[in-house]
Short mmCIF file of C-alpha atoms and ligand atoms in Angstrom, two decimals:
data_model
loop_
_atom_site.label_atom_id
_atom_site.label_comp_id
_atom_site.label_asym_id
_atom_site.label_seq_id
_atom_site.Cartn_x
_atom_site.Cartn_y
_atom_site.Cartn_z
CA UNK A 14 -20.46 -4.75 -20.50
CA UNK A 15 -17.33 -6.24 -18.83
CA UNK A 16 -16.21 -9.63 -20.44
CA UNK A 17 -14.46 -12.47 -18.67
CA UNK A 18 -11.21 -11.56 -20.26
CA UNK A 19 -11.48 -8.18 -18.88
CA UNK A 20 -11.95 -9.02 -15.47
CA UNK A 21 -8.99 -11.45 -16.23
CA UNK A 22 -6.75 -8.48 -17.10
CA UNK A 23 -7.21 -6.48 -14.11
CA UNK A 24 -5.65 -9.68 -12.12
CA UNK A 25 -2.68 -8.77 -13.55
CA UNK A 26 0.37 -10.83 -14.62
CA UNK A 27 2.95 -12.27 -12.87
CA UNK A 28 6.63 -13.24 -13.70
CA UNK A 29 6.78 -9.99 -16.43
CA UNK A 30 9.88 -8.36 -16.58
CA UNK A 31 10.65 -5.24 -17.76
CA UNK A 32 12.93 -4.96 -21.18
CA UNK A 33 14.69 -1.88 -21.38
CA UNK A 34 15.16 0.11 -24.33
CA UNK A 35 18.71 0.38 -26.06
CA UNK A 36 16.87 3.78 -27.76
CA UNK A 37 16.45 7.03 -25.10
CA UNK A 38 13.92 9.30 -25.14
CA UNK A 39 15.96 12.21 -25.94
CA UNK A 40 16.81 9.92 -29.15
CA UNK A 41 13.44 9.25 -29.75
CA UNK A 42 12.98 13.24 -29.98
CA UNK A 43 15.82 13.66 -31.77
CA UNK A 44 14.53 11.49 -34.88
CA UNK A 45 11.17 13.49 -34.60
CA UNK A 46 12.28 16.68 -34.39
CA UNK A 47 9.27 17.25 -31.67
CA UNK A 48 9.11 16.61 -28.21
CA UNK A 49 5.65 14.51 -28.52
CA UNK A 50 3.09 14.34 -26.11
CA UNK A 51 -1.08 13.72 -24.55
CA UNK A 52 -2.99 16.48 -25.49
CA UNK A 53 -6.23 15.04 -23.53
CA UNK A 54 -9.41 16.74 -24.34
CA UNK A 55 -12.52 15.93 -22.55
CA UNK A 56 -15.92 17.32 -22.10
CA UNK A 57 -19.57 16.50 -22.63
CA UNK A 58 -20.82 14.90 -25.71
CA UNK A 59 -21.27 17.27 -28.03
CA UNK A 60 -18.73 20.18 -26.65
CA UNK A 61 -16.39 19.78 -29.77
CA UNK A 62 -14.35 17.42 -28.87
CA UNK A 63 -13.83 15.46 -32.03
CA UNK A 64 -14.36 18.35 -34.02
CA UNK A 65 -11.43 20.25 -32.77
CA UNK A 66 -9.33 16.82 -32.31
CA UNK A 67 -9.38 16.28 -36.36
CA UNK A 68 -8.69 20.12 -36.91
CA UNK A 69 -5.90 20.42 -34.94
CA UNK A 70 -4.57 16.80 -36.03
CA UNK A 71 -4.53 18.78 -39.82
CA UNK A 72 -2.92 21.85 -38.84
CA UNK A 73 -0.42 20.06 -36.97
CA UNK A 74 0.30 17.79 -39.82
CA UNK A 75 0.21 20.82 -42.21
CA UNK A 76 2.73 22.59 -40.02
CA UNK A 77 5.21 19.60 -40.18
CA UNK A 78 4.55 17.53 -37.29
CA UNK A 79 3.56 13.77 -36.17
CA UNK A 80 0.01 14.22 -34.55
CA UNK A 81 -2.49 11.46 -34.23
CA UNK A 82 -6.16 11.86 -32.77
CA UNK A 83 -7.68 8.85 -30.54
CA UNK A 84 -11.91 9.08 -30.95
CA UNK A 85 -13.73 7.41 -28.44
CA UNK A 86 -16.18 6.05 -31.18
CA UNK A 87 -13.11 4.99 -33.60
CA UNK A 88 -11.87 3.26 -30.96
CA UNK A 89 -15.13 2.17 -29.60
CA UNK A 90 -15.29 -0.26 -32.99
CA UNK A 91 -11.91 -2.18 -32.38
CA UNK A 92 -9.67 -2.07 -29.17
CA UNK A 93 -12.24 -1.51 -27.35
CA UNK A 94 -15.30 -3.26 -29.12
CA UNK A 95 -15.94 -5.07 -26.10
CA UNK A 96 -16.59 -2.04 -23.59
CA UNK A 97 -20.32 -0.56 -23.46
CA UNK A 98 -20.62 2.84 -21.17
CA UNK A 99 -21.24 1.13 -17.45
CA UNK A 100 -19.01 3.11 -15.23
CA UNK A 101 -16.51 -0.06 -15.15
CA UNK A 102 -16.76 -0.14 -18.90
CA UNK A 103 -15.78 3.90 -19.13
CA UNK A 104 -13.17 3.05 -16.37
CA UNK A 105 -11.36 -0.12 -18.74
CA UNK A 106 -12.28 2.21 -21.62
CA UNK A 107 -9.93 5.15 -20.81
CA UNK A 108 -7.42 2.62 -18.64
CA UNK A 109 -6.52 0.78 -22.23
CA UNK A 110 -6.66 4.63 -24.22
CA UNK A 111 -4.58 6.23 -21.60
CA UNK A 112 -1.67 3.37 -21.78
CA UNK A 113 -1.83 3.33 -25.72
CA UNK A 114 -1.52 7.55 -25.35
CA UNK A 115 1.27 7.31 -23.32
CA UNK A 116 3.14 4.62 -26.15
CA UNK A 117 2.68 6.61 -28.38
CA UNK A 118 3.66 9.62 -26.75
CA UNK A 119 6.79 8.14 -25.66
CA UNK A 120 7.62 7.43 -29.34
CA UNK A 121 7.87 11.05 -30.11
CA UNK A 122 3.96 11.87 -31.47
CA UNK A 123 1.42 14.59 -30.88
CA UNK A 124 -1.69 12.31 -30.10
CA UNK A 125 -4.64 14.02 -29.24
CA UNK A 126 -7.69 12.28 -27.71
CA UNK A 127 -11.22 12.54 -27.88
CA UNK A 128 -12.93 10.85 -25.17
CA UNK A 129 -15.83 12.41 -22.55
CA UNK A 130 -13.84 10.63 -19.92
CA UNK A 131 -16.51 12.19 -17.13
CA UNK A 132 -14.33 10.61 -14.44
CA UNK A 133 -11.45 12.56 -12.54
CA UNK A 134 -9.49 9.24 -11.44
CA UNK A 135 -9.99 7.44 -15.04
CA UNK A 136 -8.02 11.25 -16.17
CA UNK A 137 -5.50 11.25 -13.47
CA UNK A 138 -4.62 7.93 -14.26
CA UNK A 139 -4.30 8.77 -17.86
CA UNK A 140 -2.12 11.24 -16.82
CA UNK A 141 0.22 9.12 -14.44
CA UNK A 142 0.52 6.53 -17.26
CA UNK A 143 2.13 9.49 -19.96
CA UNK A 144 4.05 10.75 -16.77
CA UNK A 145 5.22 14.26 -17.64
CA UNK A 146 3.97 14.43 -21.12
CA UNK A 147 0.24 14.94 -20.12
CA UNK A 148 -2.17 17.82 -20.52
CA UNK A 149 -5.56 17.89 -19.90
CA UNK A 150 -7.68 20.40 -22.08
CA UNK A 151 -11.43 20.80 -20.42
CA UNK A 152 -13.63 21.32 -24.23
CA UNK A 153 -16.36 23.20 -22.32
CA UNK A 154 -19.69 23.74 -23.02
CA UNK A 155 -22.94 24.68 -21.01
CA UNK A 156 -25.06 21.38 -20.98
CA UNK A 157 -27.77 23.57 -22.42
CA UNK A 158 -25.22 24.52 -25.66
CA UNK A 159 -24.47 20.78 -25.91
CA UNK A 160 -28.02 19.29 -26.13
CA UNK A 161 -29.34 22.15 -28.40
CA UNK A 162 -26.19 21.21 -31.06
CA UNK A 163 -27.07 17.78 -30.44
CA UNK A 164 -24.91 16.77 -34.06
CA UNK A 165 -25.72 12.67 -33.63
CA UNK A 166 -29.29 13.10 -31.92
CA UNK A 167 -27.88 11.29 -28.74
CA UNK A 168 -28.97 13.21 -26.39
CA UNK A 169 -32.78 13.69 -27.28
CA UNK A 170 -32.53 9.80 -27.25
CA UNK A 171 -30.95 10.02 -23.59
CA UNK A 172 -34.00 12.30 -23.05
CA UNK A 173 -36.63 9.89 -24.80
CA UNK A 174 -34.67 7.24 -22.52
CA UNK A 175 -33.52 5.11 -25.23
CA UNK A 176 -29.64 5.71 -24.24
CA UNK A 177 -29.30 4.97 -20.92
CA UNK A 178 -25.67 6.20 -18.67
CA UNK A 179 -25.48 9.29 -20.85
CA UNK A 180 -23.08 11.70 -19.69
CA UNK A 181 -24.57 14.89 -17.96
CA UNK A 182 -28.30 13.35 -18.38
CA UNK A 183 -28.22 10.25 -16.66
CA UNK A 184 -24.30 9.36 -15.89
CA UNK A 185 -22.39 12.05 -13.92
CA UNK A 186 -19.30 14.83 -15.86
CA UNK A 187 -16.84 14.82 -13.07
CA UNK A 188 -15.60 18.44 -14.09
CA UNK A 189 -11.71 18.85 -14.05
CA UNK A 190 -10.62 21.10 -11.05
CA UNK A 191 -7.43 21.59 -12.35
CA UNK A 192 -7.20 21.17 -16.11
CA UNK A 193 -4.19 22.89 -17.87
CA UNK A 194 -6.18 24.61 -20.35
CA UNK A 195 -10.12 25.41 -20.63
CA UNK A 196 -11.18 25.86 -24.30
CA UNK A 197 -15.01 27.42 -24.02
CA UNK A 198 -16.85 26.43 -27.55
CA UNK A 199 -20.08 27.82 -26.24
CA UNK A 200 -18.85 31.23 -26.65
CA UNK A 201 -16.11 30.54 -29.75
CA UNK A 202 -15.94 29.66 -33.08
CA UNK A 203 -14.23 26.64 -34.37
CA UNK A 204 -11.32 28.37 -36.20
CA UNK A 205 -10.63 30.33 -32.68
CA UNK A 206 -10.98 27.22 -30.50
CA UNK A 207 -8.52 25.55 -32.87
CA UNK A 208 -6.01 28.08 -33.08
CA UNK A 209 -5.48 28.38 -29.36
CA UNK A 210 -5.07 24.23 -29.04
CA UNK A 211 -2.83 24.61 -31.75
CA UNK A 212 -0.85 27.08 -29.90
CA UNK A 213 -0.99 24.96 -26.81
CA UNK A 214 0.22 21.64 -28.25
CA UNK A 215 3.17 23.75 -30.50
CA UNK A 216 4.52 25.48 -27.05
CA UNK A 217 4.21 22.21 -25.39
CA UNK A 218 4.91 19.31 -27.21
CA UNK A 219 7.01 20.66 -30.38
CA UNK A 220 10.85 21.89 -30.29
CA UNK A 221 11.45 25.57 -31.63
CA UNK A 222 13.89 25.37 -34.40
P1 ADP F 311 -17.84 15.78 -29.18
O1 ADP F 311 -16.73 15.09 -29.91
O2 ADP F 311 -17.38 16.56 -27.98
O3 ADP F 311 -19.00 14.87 -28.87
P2 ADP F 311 -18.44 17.00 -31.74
O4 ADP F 311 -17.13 17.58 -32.16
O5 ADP F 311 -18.85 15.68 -32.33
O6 ADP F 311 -18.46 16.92 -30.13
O7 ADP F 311 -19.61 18.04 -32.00
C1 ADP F 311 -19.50 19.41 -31.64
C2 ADP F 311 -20.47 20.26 -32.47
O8 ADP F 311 -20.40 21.61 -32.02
C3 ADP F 311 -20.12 20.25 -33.95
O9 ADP F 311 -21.33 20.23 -34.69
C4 ADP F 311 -19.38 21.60 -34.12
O10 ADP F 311 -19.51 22.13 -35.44
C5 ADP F 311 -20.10 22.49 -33.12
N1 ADP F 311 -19.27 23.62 -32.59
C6 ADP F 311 -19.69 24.91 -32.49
N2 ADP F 311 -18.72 25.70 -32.00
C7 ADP F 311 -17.65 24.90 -31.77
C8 ADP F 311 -16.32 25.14 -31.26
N3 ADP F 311 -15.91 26.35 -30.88
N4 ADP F 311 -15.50 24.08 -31.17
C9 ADP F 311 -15.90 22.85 -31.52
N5 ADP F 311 -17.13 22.54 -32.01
C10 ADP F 311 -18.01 23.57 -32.13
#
């Protein structure tokens, strides 16, 4: 559900001016030893999103880099508390997660986030705010695969229509057309799905010594 101070926000500010930094980005790299970047996954509920998120967020760690995973249900319980899963609310929801990906990428880190994020333009604005650093990773699963895992019982709640907007049972999955890489769980184990992300994100996002 919107809030007043949400549609306050999208007004926008006026007399804001920019600060520039003193520290570059190639600095910023420098001091990380890694180039940093979005690593966006999205997908339906239940495609393996957060599963794969926290894996790779280990291995990357384990390996010697700065990776950090944004959940759509950690986040759901702070910064963005105040959102439910109206199509405005999913629009604000992934507006605020795509801005604080793109910080954080710009400071140097791996982040990797977990969020359905069924709409193209909510992505491709992600995408415009982290500017080169972006790369969108379609977590795919037949809809069929997705309800028969079914790990938090969502969607047989969706079905018994106690949830209502639920992604590919009552709320639309905008499917990417053009995602960088397609990661197919139905067909995959964990340990393979994670080892080709973890590829990904090292040839993209880390600097060979
Ligand atoms: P999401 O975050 O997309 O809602 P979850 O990661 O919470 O999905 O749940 C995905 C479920 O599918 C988990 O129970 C996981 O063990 C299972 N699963 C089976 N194969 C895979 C795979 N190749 N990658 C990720 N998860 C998988």
């Amino acid at each position: 559900m919107s809030t007043d101070n949400t549609e306050q926000s999208h007004q926008g500010a006026t007399n804001v001016t920019y600060v520039p930094h003193q520290v570059s980005a190639e600095e910023r790299k420098a001091r990380m030893k890694q180039k940093g970047g979005v690593l966006w996954l999205t997908g339906l509920s239940a495609s393996g999103k957060s599963t794969l998120a926290i894996e790779l967020e280990r291995q990357l760690h384990e390996a010697g880099h700065f990776a950090y995973v944004l959940d759509g249900d950690n986040l759901r319980h702070g910064l963005n508390s105040d959102l439910g899963f109206s199509a405005a609310d999913r629009e604000e929801n992934i507006r605020r997660v795509g801005e604080v990906a793109a910080l954080m990428a710009e400071i140097g880190l791996i982040v990797i986030s977990a969020f359905i994020s069924p709409y193209r333009s909510d992505r491709e604005k992600a995408r415009q705010a982290a500017r080169g650093q972006f790369r969108e990773v379609w977590v795919q699963a037949s809809l069929e695969t997705c309800e028969s895992r079914d790990p938090k019982g969502l969607y047989k709640r969706a079905r018994a229509g106690e949830i209502t907007d639920f992604t590919g049972i009552s709320a639309p999955y905008e499917e990417p057309e053009q995602a960088d890489l397609i990661v197919r769980t139905d067909n995959m184990s964990v340990a393979d799905s994670a080892k080709v992300l973890f590829d990904y994100a090292l040839k993209h996002f880390s600097i060979p010594a």
